[in-house]
Amino acid sequence: MIRRTCYLSARHLHHHHHHCSLLFSTTSPKPPKFHSLKSIKMEGANEITREAKENVNQTKRKIFVAGATGRTGKSIVEQLLAKGFEVKAGVRDLAKARATFSKHGPSLQMVIADVTEGSDKLVQAIGDDSEAVICATGFRPGLNLFAPWKVENLGTVNLVEACRKLGVQRFILISSILVNGAAMGQMLNPAYLFLNIFGLTLVAKHKAENHIRKSGINYTIIRPAGLKDEPPSGNLVMEPEDTLYDGTISRDLVAEVAVEALDLPEASYKVVEIVSRADAPKRTYEDLFGSIKQK
């Protein structure tokens, strides 16, 4: 909120230049005394700050979450709402969504959004009022071997294309460690084999990642280790891409990383891998994201 206020303050400085014009006036026959200048500046600054705060309160920022009824998606939605964002939840099943988010008020809007149905329908779902998209979609393991490819690759590509059409400039993807397992020499890693049994899920995710990286959109790709439904334990460890090949992390912590990434310049254009470890030091998100280099 502080950063937002500063940004708005900077924008409103443009509209309040008359407070500062006395500083540079060459035509004024009697330049004002020093103390009056100071009070004018103080008064102007207070007004700008006040106006900025009012604007922040009036315009809640809206984030579109794809895969909102999934276990990680649900946590992302709840954390965004808790931080004061408005959320547009993209769901395939409205009845399931209403049951999942039964107690939420007007800050949560639910819209039908099937990522496999092409980008034009997603453009309508995302709309021109969403400033960022967080993708937490996942396929349901079943008999359809094409499901992972349709959801994890084509579905994510459709979302990115919808963002490009709408001019949405921020995209956060929840991916997975080992998406590039073959290149890491992890072809025989049991986790890699298990995840890829479901129709080459990791290969599909990796292709989608590459599409995002070439899209020109400001992205953060988050690759968590094995997902757990329990509350977070231990501290977050963040590594560069193609580093982690084991470990676990709470879905709630993955969701927190995604929400924190939204407003951190240090998270821009980065792929990060995350895991929690009991022996890891506690670090700020600025420090964690800042430690990962852009590629």
PDB file of N, CA and C in Angstrom, residues 64 119 122-123 126-127 130-134 156-172 215 217:
ATOM      1  N   PHE A  64      -7.165 -11.382 -11.653  1.00  0.00           N
ATOM      2  CA  PHE A  64      -7.853 -12.561 -12.196  1.00  0.00           C
ATOM      3  C   PHE A  64      -7.073 -13.813 -11.800  1.00  0.00           C
ATOM      4  N   SER A 119      -8.621 -18.351 -26.560  1.00  0.00           N
ATOM      5  CA  SER A 119      -8.316 -17.086 -25.881  1.00  0.00           C
ATOM      6  C   SER A 119      -9.445 -16.068 -25.950  1.00  0.00           C
ATOM      7  N   LEU A 122     -11.637 -16.271 -23.017  1.00  0.00           N
ATOM      8  CA  LEU A 122     -10.876 -15.832 -21.837  1.00  0.00           C
ATOM      9  C   LEU A 122     -10.762 -14.311 -21.795  1.00  0.00           C
ATOM     10  N   VAL A 123     -10.688 -13.680 -22.955  1.00  0.00           N
ATOM     11  CA  VAL A 123     -10.663 -12.207 -23.011  1.00  0.00           C
ATOM     12  C   VAL A 123     -11.915 -11.658 -22.335  1.00  0.00           C
ATOM     13  N   ILE A 126     -11.633 -12.417 -18.414  1.00  0.00           N
ATOM     14  CA  ILE A 126     -10.652 -11.566 -17.708  1.00  0.00           C
ATOM     15  C   ILE A 126     -11.127 -10.123 -17.697  1.00  0.00           C
ATOM     16  N   GLY A 127     -11.628  -9.658 -18.849  1.00  0.00           N
ATOM     17  CA  GLY A 127     -12.170  -8.302 -18.959  1.00  0.00           C
ATOM     18  C   GLY A 127     -11.102  -7.232 -18.893  1.00  0.00           C
ATOM     19  N   SER A 130      -9.121  -6.236 -15.054  1.00  0.00           N
ATOM     20  CA  SER A 130      -8.131  -7.026 -14.305  1.00  0.00           C
ATOM     21  C   SER A 130      -6.736  -6.520 -14.628  1.00  0.00           C
ATOM     22  N   GLU A 131      -5.939  -6.250 -13.591  1.00  0.00           N
ATOM     23  CA  GLU A 131      -4.608  -5.694 -13.855  1.00  0.00           C
ATOM     24  C   GLU A 131      -3.518  -6.760 -13.912  1.00  0.00           C
ATOM     25  N   ALA A 132      -3.832  -7.984 -13.445  1.00  0.00           N
ATOM     26  CA  ALA A 132      -2.848  -9.064 -13.478  1.00  0.00           C
ATOM     27  C   ALA A 132      -3.588 -10.389 -13.503  1.00  0.00           C
ATOM     28  N   VAL A 133      -2.889 -11.419 -13.988  1.00  0.00           N
ATOM     29  CA  VAL A 133      -3.456 -12.772 -14.016  1.00  0.00           C
ATOM     30  C   VAL A 133      -2.522 -13.701 -13.248  1.00  0.00           C
ATOM     31  N   ILE A 134      -3.108 -14.483 -12.343  1.00  0.00           N
ATOM     32  CA  ILE A 134      -2.353 -15.546 -11.670  1.00  0.00           C
ATOM     33  C   ILE A 134      -2.941 -16.875 -12.143  1.00  0.00           C
ATOM     34  N   THR A 156      -2.621 -22.633 -20.743  1.00  0.00           N
ATOM     35  CA  THR A 156      -1.790 -21.512 -20.276  1.00  0.00           C
ATOM     36  C   THR A 156      -1.453 -20.577 -21.434  1.00  0.00           C
ATOM     37  N   VAL A 157      -1.169 -21.155 -22.595  1.00  0.00           N
ATOM     38  CA  VAL A 157      -0.898 -20.338 -23.797  1.00  0.00           C
ATOM     39  C   VAL A 157      -2.118 -19.477 -24.114  1.00  0.00           C
ATOM     40  N   ASN A 158      -3.319 -20.052 -24.020  1.00  0.00           N
ATOM     41  CA  ASN A 158      -4.548 -19.280 -24.259  1.00  0.00           C
ATOM     42  C   ASN A 158      -4.665 -18.103 -23.295  1.00  0.00           C
ATOM     43  N   LEU A 159      -4.335 -18.347 -22.033  1.00  0.00           N
ATOM     44  CA  LEU A 159      -4.389 -17.269 -21.027  1.00  0.00           C
ATOM     45  C   LEU A 159      -3.425 -16.146 -21.375  1.00  0.00           C
ATOM     46  N   VAL A 160      -2.210 -16.525 -21.779  1.00  0.00           N
ATOM     47  CA  VAL A 160      -1.191 -15.525 -22.142  1.00  0.00           C
ATOM     48  C   VAL A 160      -1.672 -14.706 -23.338  1.00  0.00           C
ATOM     49  N   GLU A 161      -2.245 -15.405 -24.330  1.00  0.00           N
ATOM     50  CA  GLU A 161      -2.735 -14.698 -25.530  1.00  0.00           C
ATOM     51  C   GLU A 161      -3.874 -13.747 -25.183  1.00  0.00           C
ATOM     52  N   ALA A 162      -4.745 -14.167 -24.264  1.00  0.00           N
ATOM     53  CA  ALA A 162      -5.833 -13.286 -23.820  1.00  0.00           C
ATOM     54  C   ALA A 162      -5.262 -12.036 -23.154  1.00  0.00           C
ATOM     55  N   CYS A 163      -4.218 -12.215 -22.354  1.00  0.00           N
ATOM     56  CA  CYS A 163      -3.555 -11.066 -21.708  1.00  0.00           C
ATOM     57  C   CYS A 163      -2.966 -10.125 -22.752  1.00  0.00           C
ATOM     58  N   ARG A 164      -2.376 -10.684 -23.778  1.00  0.00           N
ATOM     59  CA  ARG A 164      -1.782  -9.839 -24.829  1.00  0.00           C
ATOM     60  C   ARG A 164      -2.857  -9.025 -25.545  1.00  0.00           C
ATOM     61  N   LYS A 165      -3.987  -9.663 -25.808  1.00  0.00           N
ATOM     62  CA  LYS A 165      -5.085  -8.953 -26.488  1.00  0.00           C
ATOM     63  C   LYS A 165      -5.645  -7.824 -25.620  1.00  0.00           C
ATOM     64  N   LEU A 166      -5.662  -8.058 -24.293  1.00  0.00           N
ATOM     65  CA  LEU A 166      -6.240  -7.070 -23.367  1.00  0.00           C
ATOM     66  C   LEU A 166      -5.226  -6.027 -22.902  1.00  0.00           C
ATOM     67  N   GLY A 167      -3.940  -6.294 -23.135  1.00  0.00           N
ATOM     68  CA  GLY A 167      -2.913  -5.380 -22.624  1.00  0.00           C
ATOM     69  C   GLY A 167      -2.601  -5.593 -21.154  1.00  0.00           C
ATOM     70  N   VAL A 168      -2.957  -6.771 -20.597  1.00  0.00           N
ATOM     71  CA  VAL A 168      -2.601  -7.082 -19.205  1.00  0.00           C
ATOM     72  C   VAL A 168      -1.094  -7.320 -19.150  1.00  0.00           C
ATOM     73  N   GLN A 169      -0.426  -6.617 -18.251  1.00  0.00           N
ATOM     74  CA  GLN A 169       1.046  -6.601 -18.265  1.00  0.00           C
ATOM     75  C   GLN A 169       1.712  -7.465 -17.204  1.00  0.00           C
ATOM     76  N   ARG A 170       0.918  -8.187 -16.406  1.00  0.00           N
ATOM     77  CA  ARG A 170       1.531  -8.973 -15.316  1.00  0.00           C
ATOM     78  C   ARG A 170       0.939 -10.365 -15.300  1.00  0.00           C
ATOM     79  N   PHE A 171       1.797 -11.381 -15.341  1.00  0.00           N
ATOM     80  CA  PHE A 171       1.343 -12.774 -15.405  1.00  0.00           C
ATOM     81  C   PHE A 171       2.179 -13.616 -14.446  1.00  0.00           C
ATOM     82  N   ILE A 172       1.493 -14.314 -13.550  1.00  0.00           N
ATOM     83  CA  ILE A 172       2.192 -15.177 -12.589  1.00  0.00           C
ATOM     84  C   ILE A 172       1.694 -16.607 -12.794  1.00  0.00           C
ATOM     85  N   SER A 215       6.664 -13.916 -24.479  1.00  0.00           N
ATOM     86  CA  SER A 215       5.448 -13.135 -24.748  1.00  0.00           C
ATOM     87  C   SER A 215       5.647 -11.629 -24.611  1.00  0.00           C
ATOM     88  N   ILE A 217       5.318 -10.149 -21.816  1.00  0.00           N
ATOM     89  CA  ILE A 217       4.589  -9.785 -20.589  1.00  0.00           C
ATOM     90  C   ILE A 217       5.528  -9.949 -19.389  1.00  0.00           C
TER      91      ILE A 217
END
